[in-house]
Coordinates of N, CA and C in Angstrom, one line a residue:
X15 N -2.2 27.4 -7.2 CA -1.6 26.1 -7.2 C -2.2 25.2 -8.3
X16 N -3.5 25.4 -8.5 CA -4.2 24.5 -9.4 C -3.7 24.5 -10.8
X17 N -3.5 25.8 -11.3 CA -3.0 25.9 -12.7 C -1.5 26.1 -12.8
X18 N -0.9 26.6 -11.7 CA 0.5 27.0 -11.8 C 1.4 26.1 -11.0
X19 N 0.9 25.0 -10.5 CA 1.7 24.0 -9.8 C 2.7 23.4 -10.8
X20 N 4.0 23.2 -10.4 CA 5.0 22.6 -11.2 C 5.2 21.2 -10.6
X21 N 5.2 20.2 -11.5 CA 5.5 18.8 -11.1 C 6.8 18.4 -11.6
X22 N 7.6 17.8 -10.6 CA 8.9 17.3 -11.0 C 8.9 15.8 -10.8
X23 N 9.3 15.0 -11.8 CA 9.4 13.5 -11.7 C 10.8 13.1 -12.0
X24 N 11.1 11.9 -11.6 CA 12.3 11.2 -12.1 C 11.9 10.0 -12.9
X25 N 12.2 10.1 -14.2 CA 11.8 9.0 -15.2 C 13.1 8.4 -15.8
X26 N 13.2 7.1 -15.6 CA 14.4 6.4 -16.1 C 15.7 7.1 -15.7
X27 N 15.8 7.6 -14.5 CA 17.0 8.2 -14.0 C 17.2 9.7 -14.3
X28 N 16.3 10.2 -15.1 CA 16.4 11.7 -15.4 C 15.3 12.5 -14.7
X29 N 15.8 13.5 -14.0 CA 14.8 14.4 -13.3 C 14.3 15.4 -14.3
X30 N 13.0 15.6 -14.3 CA 12.4 16.5 -15.3 C 11.2 17.2 -14.7
X31 N 11.0 18.4 -15.1 CA 9.8 19.2 -14.8 C 8.8 18.9 -15.9
X32 N 7.7 18.3 -15.4 CA 6.7 17.7 -16.3 C 5.8 18.7 -16.9
X33 N 5.6 18.6 -18.2 CA 4.6 19.5 -18.9 C 3.4 18.6 -19.2
X34 N 2.2 19.0 -18.7 CA 1.0 18.2 -18.8 C 0.2 18.4 -20.1
X35 N 0.7 19.2 -21.0 CA -0.1 19.4 -22.2 C -0.4 18.1 -23.0
X36 N 0.5 17.2 -22.9 CA 0.3 15.9 -23.7 C -0.1 14.8 -22.7
X37 N -0.5 15.1 -21.5 CA -0.9 14.1 -20.6 C 0.1 13.8 -19.5
X38 N -0.2 12.9 -18.6 CA 0.7 12.6 -17.5 C 1.8 11.6 -17.9
X39 N 2.8 11.4 -17.0 CA 3.9 10.5 -17.3 C 3.4 9.0 -17.2
X40 N 4.2 8.2 -17.8 CA 4.0 6.7 -17.6 C 4.5 6.4 -16.2
X41 N 3.5 6.1 -15.3 CA 3.8 5.9 -13.9 C 4.6 4.7 -13.6
X42 N 4.6 3.7 -14.6 CA 5.4 2.5 -14.4 C 6.9 2.8 -14.5
X43 N 7.2 3.9 -15.1 CA 8.6 4.3 -15.3 C 9.2 5.3 -14.2
X44 N 8.3 5.7 -13.3 CA 8.7 6.7 -12.3 C 9.6 6.1 -11.3
X45 N 10.5 6.9 -10.8 CA 11.4 6.6 -9.7 C 11.3 7.6 -8.6
X46 N 11.8 7.3 -7.5 CA 11.7 8.2 -6.3 C 12.5 9.5 -6.6
X47 N 12.0 10.6 -6.3 CA 12.7 11.9 -6.5 C 13.7 12.2 -5.3
X48 N 13.6 11.4 -4.3 CA 14.6 11.6 -3.2 C 14.7 10.2 -2.4
X49 N 15.8 10.0 -1.8 CA 16.0 8.8 -1.0 C 15.8 9.1 0.5
X50 N 15.0 8.3 1.2 CA 14.7 8.5 2.6 C 16.0 8.4 3.4
X51 N 16.2 9.3 4.3 CA 17.3 9.3 5.2 C 16.9 9.6 6.6
X52 N 17.7 9.3 7.6 CA 17.4 9.5 9.0 C 18.5 10.2 9.7
X53 N 18.2 11.2 10.5 CA 19.3 11.9 11.2 C 19.0 11.8 12.7
X54 N 19.9 12.4 13.5 CA 19.8 12.3 14.9 C 18.4 12.9 15.4
X55 N 17.9 13.9 14.7 CA 16.7 14.6 15.1 C 15.4 14.2 14.3
X56 N 15.6 13.1 13.5 CA 14.4 12.6 12.8 C 13.3 12.0 13.7
X57 N 12.1 12.2 13.3 CA 11.0 11.7 14.0 C 10.6 10.3 13.5
X58 N 11.2 9.8 12.4 CA 10.9 8.5 11.9 C 12.2 7.9 11.4
X59 N 12.1 6.6 11.1 CA 13.2 5.8 10.7 C 12.9 5.2 9.3
X60 N 13.7 5.3 8.3 CA 13.4 4.8 7.0 C 13.2 3.2 7.1
X61 N 12.3 2.8 6.2 CA 12.0 1.3 6.1 C 12.2 0.9 4.7
X62 N 12.8 -0.3 4.5 CA 12.9 -0.9 3.2 C 12.0 -2.1 3.2
X63 N 11.0 -2.1 2.4 CA 9.9 -3.1 2.4 C 9.8 -3.8 1.0
X64 N 9.7 -5.1 1.0 CA 9.5 -5.8 -0.3 C 8.1 -5.6 -0.7
X65 N 7.8 -5.3 -2.0 CA 6.5 -5.2 -2.6 C 6.2 -6.3 -3.6
X66 N 5.1 -7.1 -3.3 CA 4.8 -8.1 -4.3 C 4.2 -7.5 -5.6
X67 N 3.7 -6.3 -5.5 CA 3.2 -5.6 -6.7 C 4.4 -5.3 -7.6
X68 N 5.4 -4.7 -7.0 CA 6.5 -4.2 -7.8 C 7.7 -5.2 -8.0
X69 N 7.6 -6.3 -7.2 CA 8.6 -7.3 -7.2 C 10.0 -6.8 -6.9
X70 N 10.0 -5.8 -6.0 CA 11.3 -5.3 -5.5 C 11.1 -4.6 -4.2
X71 N 12.2 -4.2 -3.6 CA 12.2 -3.5 -2.3 C 11.9 -2.0 -2.5
X72 N 11.0 -1.4 -1.7 CA 10.6 0.0 -1.8 C 11.3 0.7 -0.7
X73 N 11.9 1.8 -0.9 CA 12.5 2.7 0.2 C 11.4 3.6 0.7
X74 N 11.0 3.4 2.0 CA 9.9 4.1 2.6 C 10.5 4.9 3.7
X75 N 9.8 6.0 4.1 CA 10.3 6.9 5.1 C 9.9 6.7 6.5
X76 N 8.9 5.8 6.7 CA 8.4 5.6 8.1 C 7.6 4.3 8.2
X77 N 7.4 3.9 9.4 CA 6.5 2.7 9.7 C 5.1 2.9 9.2
X78 N 4.6 4.1 9.2 CA 3.3 4.4 8.8 C 3.2 4.3 7.2
X79 N 4.2 4.7 6.5 CA 4.3 4.5 5.1 C 4.3 3.0 4.8
X80 N 5.0 2.3 5.6 CA 5.1 0.8 5.4 C 3.7 0.2 5.5
X81 N 3.0 0.7 6.5 CA 1.6 0.2 6.7 C 0.7 0.5 5.5
X82 N 0.8 1.7 5.0 CA 0.1 2.1 3.9 C 0.4 1.2 2.7
X83 N 1.7 1.1 2.5 CA 2.2 0.2 1.3 C 1.7 -1.2 1.4
X84 N 1.6 -1.7 2.6 CA 1.1 -3.1 2.8 C -0.4 -3.1 2.4
X85 N -1.2 -2.1 2.8 CA -2.6 -2.1 2.5 C -2.8 -2.1 1.0
X86 N -2.0 -1.3 0.3 CA -2.2 -1.2 -1.2 C -1.5 -2.4 -1.9
X87 N -0.5 -3.0 -1.3 CA 0.2 -4.0 -2.0 C -0.6 -5.3 -2.1
X88 N -1.6 -5.5 -1.3 CA -2.4 -6.8 -1.3 C -3.6 -6.6 -2.2
X89 N -3.8 -5.4 -2.8 CA -4.9 -5.2 -3.7 C -4.6 -5.7 -5.1
X90 N -5.4 -6.6 -5.7 CA -5.2 -7.1 -7.0 C -5.3 -6.1 -8.1
X91 N -6.0 -5.0 -7.9 CA -6.2 -4.0 -8.9 C -5.1 -2.9 -8.9
X92 N -4.1 -3.0 -8.0 CA -3.0 -2.1 -8.0 C -1.9 -2.5 -8.9
X93 N -1.5 -1.7 -9.8 CA -0.5 -2.0 -10.8 C 0.9 -1.5 -10.4
X94 N 0.9 -0.3 -9.7 CA 2.2 0.3 -9.5 C 2.2 1.1 -8.2
X95 N 3.3 1.0 -7.5 CA 3.5 1.8 -6.2 C 4.9 2.5 -6.3
X96 N 4.9 3.8 -6.1 CA 6.1 4.6 -6.2 C 6.3 5.4 -5.0
X97 N 7.3 5.2 -4.1 CA 7.5 6.0 -3.0 C 8.2 7.3 -3.4
X98 N 7.9 8.4 -2.6 CA 8.4 9.8 -2.9 C 8.4 10.0 -4.5
X99 N 7.2 10.0 -5.0 CA 7.0 9.9 -6.5 C 7.3 11.2 -7.3
X100 N 7.2 12.3 -6.6 CA 7.2 13.6 -7.3 C 7.5 14.7 -6.4
X101 N 7.8 15.9 -6.9 CA 7.9 17.1 -6.1 C 6.9 18.1 -6.7
X102 N 5.9 18.6 -5.9 CA 4.9 19.6 -6.3 C 5.4 20.9 -5.8
X103 N 5.5 21.9 -6.7 CA 5.9 23.2 -6.3 C 4.9 24.2 -6.7
X104 N 4.4 25.0 -5.7 CA 3.4 26.0 -6.0 C 4.0 27.2 -6.7
X105 N 3.2 28.1 -7.2 CA 3.6 29.3 -7.8 C 4.3 30.2 -6.8
X106 N 4.1 30.1 -5.5 CA 4.7 30.8 -4.5 C 6.1 30.2 -4.0
X107 N 6.4 29.0 -4.6 CA 7.6 28.4 -4.3 C 7.5 27.4 -3.2
X108 N 6.3 27.1 -2.7 CA 6.1 26.1 -1.6 C 6.3 24.7 -2.3
X109 N 7.1 23.9 -1.7 CA 7.5 22.6 -2.3 C 7.0 21.4 -1.3
X110 N 6.5 20.4 -2.0 CA 6.1 19.2 -1.2 C 6.4 17.9 -2.0
X111 N 6.9 16.9 -1.3 CA 7.1 15.6 -1.9 C 6.2 14.6 -1.2
X112 N 5.1 14.2 -1.8 CA 4.2 13.2 -1.2 C 4.9 11.9 -0.9
X113 N 4.2 11.1 -0.2 CA 4.9 9.8 0.3 C 4.8 8.7 -0.7
X114 N 3.7 8.6 -1.4 CA 3.5 7.4 -2.2 C 2.5 7.7 -3.3
X115 N 2.8 7.0 -4.5 CA 1.9 7.1 -5.6 C 1.3 5.7 -5.9
X116 N 0.0 5.6 -6.1 CA -0.6 4.3 -6.4 C -1.3 4.4 -7.7
X117 N -0.9 3.5 -8.6 CA -1.6 3.4 -9.9 C -2.3 2.1 -10.0
X118 N -3.6 2.2 -10.5 CA -4.4 1.0 -10.7 C -4.5 0.6 -12.1
X119 N -5.0 -0.6 -12.3 CA -5.1 -1.2 -13.6 C -6.1 -0.4 -14.5
X120 N -7.1 0.2 -13.9 CA -8.0 1.0 -14.7 C -7.5 2.4 -15.1
X121 N -6.3 2.7 -14.8 CA -5.7 3.9 -15.2 C -5.7 5.0 -14.2
X122 N -6.5 4.8 -13.1 CA -6.6 5.8 -12.0 C -5.3 5.9 -11.2
X123 N -5.0 7.1 -10.7 CA -3.8 7.4 -9.9 C -4.2 8.1 -8.7
X124 N -3.6 7.7 -7.5 CA -3.8 8.3 -6.3 C -2.5 8.7 -5.7
X125 N -2.3 9.9 -5.2 CA -1.1 10.4 -4.6 C -1.5 10.4 -3.1
X126 N -0.6 9.8 -2.3 CA -0.8 9.6 -0.8 C 0.2 10.4 0.0
X127 N -0.2 10.9 1.1 CA 0.6 11.3 2.3 C 0.3 10.4 3.4
X128 N 1.2 10.0 4.2 CA 1.0 9.2 5.4 C 1.4 10.1 6.6
X129 N 0.4 10.4 7.5 CA 0.7 11.2 8.6 C -0.3 10.9 9.7
X130 N 0.2 10.6 10.9 CA -0.8 10.3 12.1 C -1.7 11.5 12.3
X131 N -2.9 11.3 12.7 CA -3.8 12.4 12.9 C -3.3 13.4 13.9
X132 N -2.6 13.0 15.0 CA -2.1 13.9 15.9 C -0.9 14.8 15.4
X133 N -0.4 14.4 14.3 CA 0.7 15.2 13.7 C 0.3 16.0 12.4
X134 N -1.0 16.0 12.2 CA -1.5 16.8 11.1 C -1.7 18.3 11.5
X135 N -0.6 19.0 11.6 CA -0.7 20.4 12.1 C -1.0 21.3 10.9
X136 N -1.1 22.6 11.2 CA -1.5 23.6 10.2 C -0.6 23.5 9.0
X137 N 0.7 23.4 9.2 CA 1.7 23.3 8.1 C 1.4 22.2 7.2
X138 N 1.2 21.0 7.8 CA 0.9 19.8 7.0 C -0.5 19.9 6.2
X139 N -1.5 20.4 6.9 CA -2.8 20.6 6.3 C -2.8 21.5 5.1
X140 N -1.9 22.6 5.3 CA -1.7 23.5 4.1 C -1.1 22.8 2.9
X141 N -0.1 22.0 3.2 CA 0.6 21.2 2.1 C -0.4 20.2 1.5
X142 N -1.2 19.6 2.4 CA -2.2 18.6 1.9 C -3.2 19.3 1.0
X143 N -3.7 20.5 1.4 CA -4.7 21.2 0.6 C -4.1 21.6 -0.8
X144 N -2.8 22.1 -0.8 CA -2.2 22.4 -2.0 C -2.0 21.2 -2.9
X145 N -1.6 20.1 -2.3 CA -1.4 18.9 -3.1 C -2.7 18.4 -3.7
X146 N -3.7 18.5 -2.9 CA -5.0 18.0 -3.4 C -5.5 18.8 -4.6
X147 N -5.3 20.1 -4.5 CA -5.7 21.0 -5.7 C -4.9 20.7 -6.9
X148 N -3.6 20.5 -6.7 CA -2.7 20.1 -7.8 C -3.1 18.8 -8.5
X149 N -3.5 17.8 -7.6 CA -3.9 16.5 -8.2 C -5.2 16.7 -8.9
X150 N -6.1 17.4 -8.3 CA -7.4 17.6 -9.0 C -7.3 18.2 -10.4
X151 N -6.3 19.1 -10.5 CA -6.1 19.8 -11.8 C -5.6 18.9 -12.9
X152 N -5.0 17.8 -12.5 CA -4.5 16.8 -13.6 C -5.2 15.5 -13.6
X153 N -6.4 15.5 -12.9 CA -7.2 14.3 -12.9 C -6.7 13.1 -12.0
X154 N -5.9 13.4 -11.1 CA -5.5 12.4 -10.1 C -6.2 12.7 -8.8
X155 N -6.2 11.6 -7.9 CA -6.8 11.8 -6.6 C -5.7 12.0 -5.6
X156 N -6.0 12.6 -4.4 CA -5.1 12.8 -3.3 C -5.7 12.3 -2.0
X157 N -5.0 11.6 -1.2 CA -5.6 11.1 0.0 C -4.5 11.1 1.1
X158 N -5.0 11.2 2.4 CA -4.1 11.2 3.5 C -4.4 9.9 4.3
X159 N -3.4 9.1 4.6 CA -3.5 7.9 5.4 C -3.0 8.2 6.8
X160 N -3.9 8.0 7.8 CA -3.5 8.3 9.2 C -3.3 7.1 10.0
X161 N -3.3 5.9 9.4 CA -3.0 4.7 10.1 C -4.2 3.8 10.4
X162 N -3.9 2.5 10.6 CA -5.0 1.5 11.0 C -5.1 1.5 12.5
X163 N -6.1 0.8 13.0 CA -6.2 0.5 14.4 C -5.1 -0.5 14.7
X164 N -4.8 -0.6 16.0 CA -3.7 -1.5 16.5 C -4.0 -3.0 16.0
X165 N -5.3 -3.4 16.1 CA -5.6 -4.8 15.8 C -5.5 -5.0 14.3
X166 N -6.0 -4.0 13.5 CA -5.9 -4.1 12.0 C -4.5 -4.2 11.6
X167 N -3.6 -3.4 12.2 CA -2.2 -3.3 11.8 C -1.6 -4.7 12.1
X168 N -1.9 -5.2 13.3 CA -1.3 -6.5 13.7 C -1.7 -7.6 12.7
X169 N -3.0 -7.6 12.4 CA -3.5 -8.7 11.5 C -2.9 -8.5 10.1
X170 N -2.8 -7.3 9.6 CA -2.2 -7.1 8.3 C -0.7 -7.5 8.3
X171 N 0.0 -7.2 9.3 CA 1.4 -7.6 9.3 C 1.6 -9.1 9.4
X172 N 0.6 -9.7 10.1 CA 0.7 -11.2 10.2 C 0.6 -11.8 8.9
X173 N -0.5 -11.5 8.1 CA -0.7 -12.1 6.8 C 0.4 -11.7 5.8
X174 N 1.0 -10.5 6.0 CA 2.0 -10.1 5.1 C 3.2 -11.0 5.1
X175 N 3.3 -11.8 6.2 CA 4.4 -12.8 6.2 C 4.1 -14.0 5.3
X176 N 2.9 -14.0 4.7 CA 2.5 -15.1 3.8 C 2.3 -14.6 2.4
X177 N 2.9 -13.5 2.0 CA 2.7 -12.8 0.7 C 3.1 -13.7 -0.4
X178 N 4.2 -14.4 -0.3 CA 4.6 -15.3 -1.4 C 3.8 -16.6 -1.4
X179 N 3.3 -16.9 -2.5 CA 2.4 -18.1 -2.7 C 3.3 -19.3 -2.5
X180 N 2.9 -20.3 -1.6 CA 3.6 -21.5 -1.5 C 3.5 -22.4 -2.7
X181 N 4.4 -23.2 -2.9 CA 4.4 -24.0 -4.2 C 3.2 -24.9 -4.3
X182 N 2.6 -25.2 -3.2 CA 1.4 -26.1 -3.2 C 0.1 -25.4 -3.3
X183 N 0.1 -24.1 -3.6 CA -1.1 -23.3 -3.4 C -2.2 -23.7 -4.4
X184 N -1.9 -24.1 -5.6 CA -3.0 -24.5 -6.6 C -3.6 -25.8 -6.2
X185 N -2.8 -26.7 -5.5 CA -3.4 -27.9 -5.0 C -4.3 -27.7 -3.8
X186 N -4.0 -26.7 -3.0 CA -4.8 -26.5 -1.8 C -6.0 -25.6 -2.1
X187 N -6.0 -24.8 -3.2 CA -7.1 -23.9 -3.4 C -8.4 -24.5 -3.5
X188 N -8.6 -25.6 -4.3 CA -9.9 -26.2 -4.4 C -10.5 -26.8 -3.1
X189 N -9.6 -27.3 -2.3 CA -10.0 -27.9 -1.0 C -10.4 -26.8 -0.1
X190 N -9.7 -25.7 -0.1 CA -10.1 -24.5 0.8 C -11.4 -23.9 0.3
X191 N -11.6 -23.8 -1.0 CA -12.8 -23.3 -1.6 C -14.0 -24.1 -1.1
X192 N -13.8 -25.4 -1.2 CA -14.9 -26.3 -0.8 C -15.3 -26.2 0.7
X193 N -14.2 -26.0 1.5 CA -14.4 -25.9 2.9 C -15.0 -24.6 3.3
X194 N -14.7 -23.5 2.6 CA -15.0 -22.2 3.1 C -16.2 -21.6 2.3
X195 N -16.7 -22.2 1.2 CA -17.7 -21.6 0.3 C -18.9 -21.1 1.1
X196 N -19.3 -21.9 2.1 CA -20.5 -21.5 2.9 C -20.1 -20.9 4.2
X197 N -18.8 -20.6 4.4 CA -18.3 -20.0 5.6 C -17.8 -21.1 6.6
X198 N -16.8 -20.8 7.3 CA -16.2 -21.7 8.3 C -15.4 -20.8 9.3
X199 N -14.7 -21.5 10.2 CA -13.9 -20.8 11.1 C -12.4 -21.1 10.8
X200 N -11.5 -20.3 11.3 CA -10.1 -20.5 11.1 C -9.7 -21.9 11.7
X201 N -10.4 -22.2 12.8 CA -10.1 -23.5 13.5 C -10.5 -24.7 12.6
X202 N -11.5 -24.6 11.7 CA -11.8 -25.6 10.8 C -10.7 -25.9 9.9
X203 N -10.0 -24.9 9.4 CA -8.9 -25.1 8.5 C -7.8 -25.7 9.3
X204 N -7.5 -25.2 10.5 CA -6.4 -25.8 11.3 C -6.7 -27.3 11.5
X205 N -7.9 -27.7 11.8 CA -8.3 -29.1 12.1 C -8.2 -29.9 10.9
X206 N -8.4 -29.3 9.7 CA -8.4 -30.1 8.5 C -6.9 -30.4 8.0
X207 N -6.0 -29.7 8.6 CA -4.6 -29.8 8.0 C -3.9 -31.0 8.5
X208 N -2.9 -31.4 7.7 CA -2.0 -32.4 8.1 C -0.8 -31.9 8.9
X209 N 0.1 -32.7 9.2 CA 1.3 -32.2 10.0 C 2.2 -31.3 9.3
X210 N 2.0 -31.2 8.0 CA 2.9 -30.3 7.2 C 2.4 -28.9 7.2
X211 N 1.2 -28.6 7.6 CA 0.6 -27.3 7.7 C 0.3 -26.6 6.4
X212 N 0.1 -27.5 5.3 CA 0.0 -26.9 4.0 C -1.3 -26.1 3.9
X213 N -2.4 -26.6 4.4 CA -3.7 -25.9 4.3 C -3.7 -24.6 5.1
X214 N -3.0 -24.6 6.2 CA -2.9 -23.4 7.0 C -2.1 -22.3 6.3
X215 N -1.0 -22.7 5.8 CA -0.2 -21.7 5.1 C -0.9 -21.2 3.9
X216 N -1.6 -22.1 3.2 CA -2.4 -21.6 2.0 C -3.5 -20.7 2.4
X217 N -4.2 -20.9 3.6 CA -5.2 -20.1 4.1 C -4.7 -18.7 4.3
X218 N -3.5 -18.5 5.0 CA -3.0 -17.2 5.3 C -2.6 -16.5 4.0
X219 N -2.0 -17.2 3.1 CA -1.7 -16.5 1.8 C -2.9 -16.0 1.1
X220 N -4.0 -16.8 1.1 CA -5.2 -16.5 0.3 C -6.0 -15.4 1.0
X221 N -5.8 -15.3 2.4 CA -6.3 -14.1 3.1 C -5.6 -12.8 2.6
X222 N -4.3 -12.9 2.5 CA -3.5 -11.8 2.0 C -3.9 -11.4 0.6
X223 N -4.1 -12.4 -0.3 CA -4.4 -12.2 -1.7 C -5.9 -11.8 -1.9
X224 N -6.7 -11.9 -0.8 CA -8.1 -11.5 -0.9 C -9.1 -12.6 -1.4
X225 N -8.6 -13.8 -1.6 CA -9.4 -14.9 -2.0 C -10.2 -15.5 -0.9
X226 N -9.7 -15.3 0.3 CA -10.4 -15.6 1.6 C -10.7 -14.4 2.3
X227 N -11.9 -14.1 2.7 CA -12.3 -12.9 3.4 C -12.4 -13.1 4.9
X228 N -12.0 -12.1 5.6 CA -12.0 -12.2 7.1 C -12.1 -10.7 7.6
X229 N -12.6 -10.5 8.8 CA -12.7 -9.2 9.4 C -11.3 -8.9 10.0
X230 N -10.7 -7.8 9.4 CA -9.4 -7.4 9.9 C -9.5 -6.6 11.2
X231 N -10.7 -6.1 11.5 CA -10.8 -5.2 12.7 C -11.0 -5.8 14.0
X232 N -11.0 -7.2 14.1 CA -11.1 -7.9 15.3 C -10.0 -8.8 15.5
X233 N -9.7 -9.2 16.8 CA -8.6 -10.2 17.0 C -9.0 -11.5 16.4
X234 N -8.0 -12.2 15.8 CA -8.3 -13.5 15.2 C -8.1 -14.6 16.2
X235 N -8.9 -15.6 16.1 CA -8.8 -16.8 17.0 C -9.3 -18.0 16.1
X236 N -9.3 -19.2 16.7 CA -9.8 -20.4 16.0 C -11.3 -20.2 15.7
X237 N -12.0 -19.4 16.4 CA -13.4 -19.2 16.2 C -13.8 -18.1 15.2
X238 N -12.7 -17.4 14.7 CA -13.0 -16.3 13.7 C -13.5 -16.9 12.4
X239 N -14.6 -16.3 11.9 CA -15.2 -16.7 10.7 C -14.5 -16.2 9.5
X240 N -14.3 -17.1 8.5 CA -13.8 -16.8 7.2 C -14.6 -17.3 6.1
X241 N -14.5 -16.8 4.9 CA -15.3 -17.2 3.8 C -14.6 -17.2 2.5
X242 N -14.9 -18.1 1.6 CA -14.2 -18.1 0.3 C -14.7 -16.9 -0.5
X243 N -13.8 -16.2 -1.1 CA -14.1 -15.0 -1.8 C -13.6 -15.0 -3.2
X244 N -12.9 -16.1 -3.6 CA -12.2 -16.1 -4.8 C -12.8 -17.1 -5.8
X245 N -12.0 -17.4 -6.8 CA -12.5 -18.4 -7.8 C -11.6 -19.6 -7.8
X246 N -12.1 -20.8 -7.4 CA -11.3 -22.0 -7.4 C -10.8 -22.3 -8.8
X247 N -9.4 -22.5 -8.9 CA -8.8 -22.7 -10.2 C -8.5 -24.2 -10.4

């Protein structure tokens, strides 16, 4: 599989078997090699999720893929996300379509599969091992995402509702930076807000964007500590 794996991509609408002699494809031009569908016997339901990174809706195959996409979508160093990005075929004819491709600004690429730990059976682990070897051979990384904890997932989904920057964000940024630079609680932001809720909405957006840091692994309350992590503009 390492040397003999065949990679199939869809680039600008054309499906092609990629030859790696001259390097990898331009990942910003990649399109999904298949469209997610659901049947009566499917274990998952396709999800269409808006990506702030790609500025468009991504067709995903499951809620777990949606969770993975959210995790990556809020990273400022991620340049490109492509669902069902390629088909990897071994020399024995074993075929696998990974769930997501992540490209970063530094040029690194990671191919992802999303699979709950309890569903990582022998067949899947075999496909994962083959995919990892194929990725290693071309200088890409391969990882398996098995999900977040219930609390992490709930917190991530909450702040994802504030992905779009409010129109007043630049006005609120310096005030939040001053309040949070030495650490404060969520309740301090709520108490500092006016009836319009501008500071509160800005806080949730900047948590999503990473300018405000908070522990995603614990339930959030007014006493939850947050800290300024960005650069006031």
